[in-house]
PDB file of C-alpha atoms in Angstrom:
ATOM      1  CA  UNK F 187       0.000   0.000   0.000  1.00 69.00           C
ATOM      2  CA  UNK F 188       2.688   2.546   0.972  1.00 86.00           C
ATOM      3  CA  UNK F 189       6.372   2.704   0.176  1.00 93.00           C
ATOM      4  CA  UNK F 190       9.184   2.208   2.660  1.00 96.00           C
ATOM      5  CA  UNK F 191       9.995   5.901   2.212  1.00 96.00           C
ATOM      6  CA  UNK F 192       6.519   6.879   3.424  1.00 96.00           C
ATOM      7  CA  UNK F 193       6.734   4.452   6.338  1.00 96.00           C
ATOM      8  CA  UNK F 194      10.035   6.091   7.364  1.00 96.00           C
ATOM      9  CA  UNK F 195       8.331   9.492   7.137  1.00 98.00           C
ATOM     10  CA  UNK F 196       5.406   8.291   9.264  1.00 97.00           C
ATOM     11  CA  UNK F 197       7.843   7.123  11.954  1.00 96.00           C
ATOM     12  CA  UNK F 198       9.201  10.637  12.452  1.00 98.00           C
ATOM     13  CA  UNK F 199       8.143  12.433  15.606  1.00 95.00           C
ATOM     14  CA  UNK F 200       4.780  14.115  15.221  1.00 95.00           C
ATOM     15  CA  UNK F 201       3.960  12.901  11.715  1.00 97.00           C
ATOM     16  CA  UNK F 202       1.090  10.579  12.615  1.00 96.00           C
ATOM     17  CA  UNK F 203      -0.166  13.044  15.207  1.00 95.00           C
ATOM     18  CA  UNK F 204      -0.347  15.745  12.526  1.00 97.00           C
ATOM     19  CA  UNK F 205      -1.979  13.308  10.100  1.00 97.00           C
ATOM     20  CA  UNK F 206      -4.703  12.441  12.609  1.00 94.00           C
ATOM     21  CA  UNK F 207      -5.427  16.121  13.312  1.00 95.00           C
ATOM     22  CA  UNK F 208      -5.517  17.045   9.628  1.00 96.00           C
ATOM     23  CA  UNK F 209      -7.677  13.972   9.021  1.00 94.00           C
ATOM     24  CA  UNK F 210     -10.245  15.259  11.489  1.00 91.00           C
ATOM     25  CA  UNK F 211     -10.488  18.586   9.629  1.00 93.00           C
ATOM     26  CA  UNK F 212      -8.124  20.772   7.584  1.00 96.00           C
ATOM     27  CA  UNK F 213      -5.775  22.693   9.870  1.00 95.00           C
ATOM     28  CA  UNK F 214      -3.465  25.697   9.682  1.00 96.00           C
ATOM     29  CA  UNK F 215       0.165  25.477  10.791  1.00 96.00           C
ATOM     30  CA  UNK F 216      -0.715  27.762  13.720  1.00 95.00           C
ATOM     31  CA  UNK F 217      -3.637  25.554  14.793  1.00 94.00           C
ATOM     32  CA  UNK F 218      -1.422  22.475  14.793  1.00 96.00           C
ATOM     33  CA  UNK F 219       1.383  24.198  16.677  1.00 94.00           C
ATOM     34  CA  UNK F 220      -1.027  25.354  19.396  1.00 92.00           C
ATOM     35  CA  UNK F 221      -2.766  22.004  19.716  1.00 92.00           C
ATOM     36  CA  UNK F 222       0.169  19.609  19.530  1.00 93.00           C
ATOM     37  CA  UNK F 223       3.170  19.344  21.810  1.00 91.00           C
ATOM     38  CA  UNK F 224       5.581  19.911  18.941  1.00 94.00           C
ATOM     39  CA  UNK F 225       7.919  22.785  18.195  1.00 95.00           C
ATOM     40  CA  UNK F 226       7.063  25.173  15.402  1.00 95.00           C
ATOM     41  CA  UNK F 227      10.041  23.936  13.388  1.00 97.00           C
ATOM     42  CA  UNK F 228       8.962  20.291  13.765  1.00 97.00           C
ATOM     43  CA  UNK F 229       5.430  21.125  12.604  1.00 98.00           C
ATOM     44  CA  UNK F 230       6.831  23.124   9.673  1.00 98.00           C
ATOM     45  CA  UNK F 231       9.244  20.364   8.649  1.00 98.00           C
ATOM     46  CA  UNK F 232       6.579  17.633   8.850  1.00 98.00           C
ATOM     47  CA  UNK F 233       4.030  19.685   6.904  1.00 98.00           C
ATOM     48  CA  UNK F 234       6.563  20.380   4.161  1.00 98.00           C
ATOM     49  CA  UNK F 235       7.656  16.724   3.993  1.00 98.00           C
ATOM     50  CA  UNK F 236       4.044  15.495   4.040  1.00 98.00           C
ATOM     51  CA  UNK F 237       3.330  17.550   0.934  1.00 98.00           C
ATOM     52  CA  UNK F 238       6.453  16.176  -0.765  1.00 98.00           C
ATOM     53  CA  UNK F 239       5.380  12.607   0.074  1.00 98.00           C
ATOM     54  CA  UNK F 240       1.825  13.221  -1.137  1.00 97.00           C
ATOM     55  CA  UNK F 241       0.234  12.516   2.258  1.00 98.00           C
ATOM     56  CA  UNK F 242      -1.398  15.946   2.566  1.00 98.00           C
ATOM     57  CA  UNK F 243      -1.695  19.091   0.528  1.00 98.00           C
ATOM     58  CA  UNK F 244      -1.863  22.783   1.205  1.00 97.00           C
ATOM     59  CA  UNK F 245      -4.885  24.674  -0.053  1.00 96.00           C
ATOM     60  CA  UNK F 246      -6.744  27.911   0.504  1.00 95.00           C
ATOM     61  CA  UNK F 247      -9.911  27.765   2.568  1.00 92.00           C
ATOM     62  CA  UNK F 248     -12.290  30.687   2.291  1.00 90.00           C
ATOM     63  CA  UNK F 249     -13.547  32.149   5.560  1.00 88.00           C
ATOM     64  CA  UNK F 250     -16.973  33.679   6.288  1.00 89.00           C
ATOM     65  CA  UNK F 251     -15.365  37.149   6.213  1.00 91.00           C
ATOM     66  CA  UNK F 252     -14.269  36.567   2.612  1.00 87.00           C
ATOM     67  CA  UNK F 253     -10.599  36.120   3.449  1.00 92.00           C
ATOM     68  CA  UNK F 254      -8.748  32.896   2.750  1.00 93.00           C
ATOM     69  CA  UNK F 255      -6.345  30.981   4.946  1.00 94.00           C
ATOM     70  CA  UNK F 256      -3.806  28.292   4.097  1.00 96.00           C
ATOM     71  CA  UNK F 257      -4.803  24.928   5.507  1.00 98.00           C
ATOM     72  CA  UNK F 258      -3.488  21.402   5.185  1.00 98.00           C
ATOM     73  CA  UNK F 259      -5.803  18.567   4.207  1.00 97.00           C
ATOM     74  CA  UNK F 260      -5.274  14.901   3.468  1.00 98.00           C
ATOM     75  CA  UNK F 261      -4.787  13.452   0.009  1.00 98.00           C
ATOM     76  CA  UNK F 262      -6.186  10.058  -0.972  1.00 97.00           C
ATOM     77  CA  UNK F 263      -3.070   8.398   0.431  1.00 97.00           C
ATOM     78  CA  UNK F 264      -3.382  10.398   3.633  1.00 97.00           C
ATOM     79  CA  UNK F 265      -7.014   9.306   4.026  1.00 97.00           C
ATOM     80  CA  UNK F 266      -6.006   5.643   3.633  1.00 96.00           C
ATOM     81  CA  UNK F 267      -3.443   6.033   6.421  1.00 96.00           C
ATOM     82  CA  UNK F 268      -5.954   7.983   8.537  1.00 95.00           C
ATOM     83  CA  UNK F 269      -8.471   5.147   8.233  1.00 94.00           C
ATOM     84  CA  UNK F 270      -5.933   2.710   9.668  1.00 92.00           C
ATOM     85  CA  UNK F 271      -5.097   5.209  12.432  1.00 91.00           C
ATOM     86  CA  UNK F 272      -8.816   5.483  13.255  1.00 89.00           C
ATOM     87  CA  UNK F 273      -9.075   1.705  13.529  1.00 86.00           C
ATOM     88  CA  UNK F 274      -6.297   1.879  16.133  1.00 85.00           C
ATOM     89  CA  UNK F 275      -7.942   4.795  18.028  1.00 86.00           C
ATOM     90  CA  UNK F 276      -4.757   6.789  17.521  1.00 85.00           C
ATOM     91  CA  UNK F 277      -6.411  10.197  17.957  1.00 83.00           C
ATOM     92  CA  UNK F 278      -7.746   9.224  21.388  1.00 87.00           C
ATOM     93  CA  UNK F 279      -4.285   7.959  22.382  1.00 88.00           C
ATOM     94  CA  UNK F 280      -2.644  11.218  21.241  1.00 85.00           C
ATOM     95  CA  UNK F 281      -5.160  13.300  23.192  1.00 87.00           C
ATOM     96  CA  UNK F 282      -4.544  11.229  26.334  1.00 90.00           C
ATOM     97  CA  UNK F 283      -0.777  11.516  25.834  1.00 89.00           C
ATOM     98  CA  UNK F 284      -0.961  15.321  25.552  1.00 88.00           C
ATOM     99  CA  UNK F 285      -3.102  15.521  28.692  1.00 93.00           C
ATOM    100  CA  UNK F 286      -0.608  13.438  30.670  1.00 92.00           C
ATOM    101  CA  UNK F 287       2.344  15.499  29.423  1.00 89.00           C
ATOM    102  CA  UNK F 288       0.565  18.765  30.269  1.00 91.00           C
ATOM    103  CA  UNK F 289      -0.301  17.458  33.749  1.00 94.00           C
ATOM    104  CA  UNK F 290       3.303  16.392  34.339  1.00 92.00           C
ATOM    105  CA  UNK F 291       4.560  19.781  33.139  1.00 89.00           C
ATOM    106  CA  UNK F 292       2.159  21.569  35.502  1.00 92.00           C
ATOM    107  CA  UNK F 293       3.404  19.444  38.410  1.00 92.00           C
ATOM    108  CA  UNK F 294       7.028  20.144  37.460  1.00 91.00           C
ATOM    109  CA  UNK F 295       6.242  23.871  37.376  1.00 90.00           C
ATOM    110  CA  UNK F 296       4.620  23.601  40.827  1.00 90.00           C
ATOM    111  CA  UNK F 297       7.749  21.943  42.239  1.00 90.00           C
ATOM    112  CA  UNK F 298       9.983  24.676  40.809  1.00 90.00           C
ATOM    113  CA  UNK F 299       7.670  27.404  42.099  1.00 90.00           C
ATOM    114  CA  UNK F 300       7.658  25.818  45.550  1.00 89.00           C
ATOM    115  CA  UNK F 301      11.455  25.647  45.574  1.00 87.00           C
ATOM    116  CA  UNK F 302      11.726  29.273  44.450  1.00 86.00           C
ATOM    117  CA  UNK F 303       9.295  30.356  47.163  1.00 87.00           C
ATOM    118  CA  UNK F 304      11.242  28.425  49.803  1.00 82.00           C
ATOM    119  CA  UNK F 305      14.500  30.027  48.649  1.00 83.00           C
ATOM    120  CA  UNK F 306      12.957  33.514  48.666  1.00 80.00           C
ATOM    121  CA  UNK F 307      11.641  32.939  52.199  1.00 80.00           C
ATOM    122  CA  UNK F 308      15.078  31.762  53.377  1.00 80.00           C
ATOM    123  CA  UNK F 309      16.731  34.789  51.773  1.00 79.00           C
ATOM    124  CA  UNK F 310      14.223  37.102  53.447  1.00 78.00           C
ATOM    125  CA  UNK F 311      14.746  35.437  56.832  1.00 79.00           C
ATOM    126  CA  UNK F 312      18.528  35.759  56.468  1.00 76.00           C
ATOM    127  CA  UNK F 313      18.227  39.475  55.679  1.00 75.00           C
ATOM    128  CA  UNK F 314      15.943  40.041  58.667  1.00 75.00           C
ATOM    129  CA  UNK F 315      18.401  38.190  60.904  1.00 73.00           C
ATOM    130  CA  UNK F 316      21.510  39.867  59.424  1.00 71.00           C
ATOM    131  CA  UNK F 317      20.697  43.078  57.503  1.00 64.00           C
ATOM    132  CA  UNK F 318      24.311  43.239  56.236  1.00 66.00           C
ATOM    133  CA  UNK F 319      23.989  39.820  54.546  1.00 57.00           C
ATOM    134  CA  UNK F 320      24.172  40.051  50.801  1.00 55.00           C
ATOM    135  CA  UNK F 321      25.827  43.493  50.768  1.00 59.00           C
ATOM    136  CA  UNK F 322      28.957  43.455  48.656  1.00 56.00           C
ATOM    137  CA  UNK F 323      28.393  39.883  47.387  1.00 53.00           C
TER     138      UNK F 323
END
């Protein structure tokens, strides 16, 4: 069905995640970058490569205000791959993965904030105890 070259492309970080999102509805680069936990350069590189491999295409989508925006939508090949991804519930797995990563990041941020607060309190206590502390450091 697909070449080894396309399989190698699909194995790259973020490729199948982008494919699933584009398969749900056409998306802009900005929409994908905001939704997915991928860097802007990764999204850009995958979108460009996906066009070259014929998995998706870029097109203009007219908006209600009369303006057009560039969006990415699946080609026939992309839809075939998306159908297999749907059979495997890949979109649900990606959503769950992003939620877990965001929760872990929030907890990491809370730990850092707690440590910074503790350090600030210790610094304040040291200054109250010894007002000359920190002068000339």
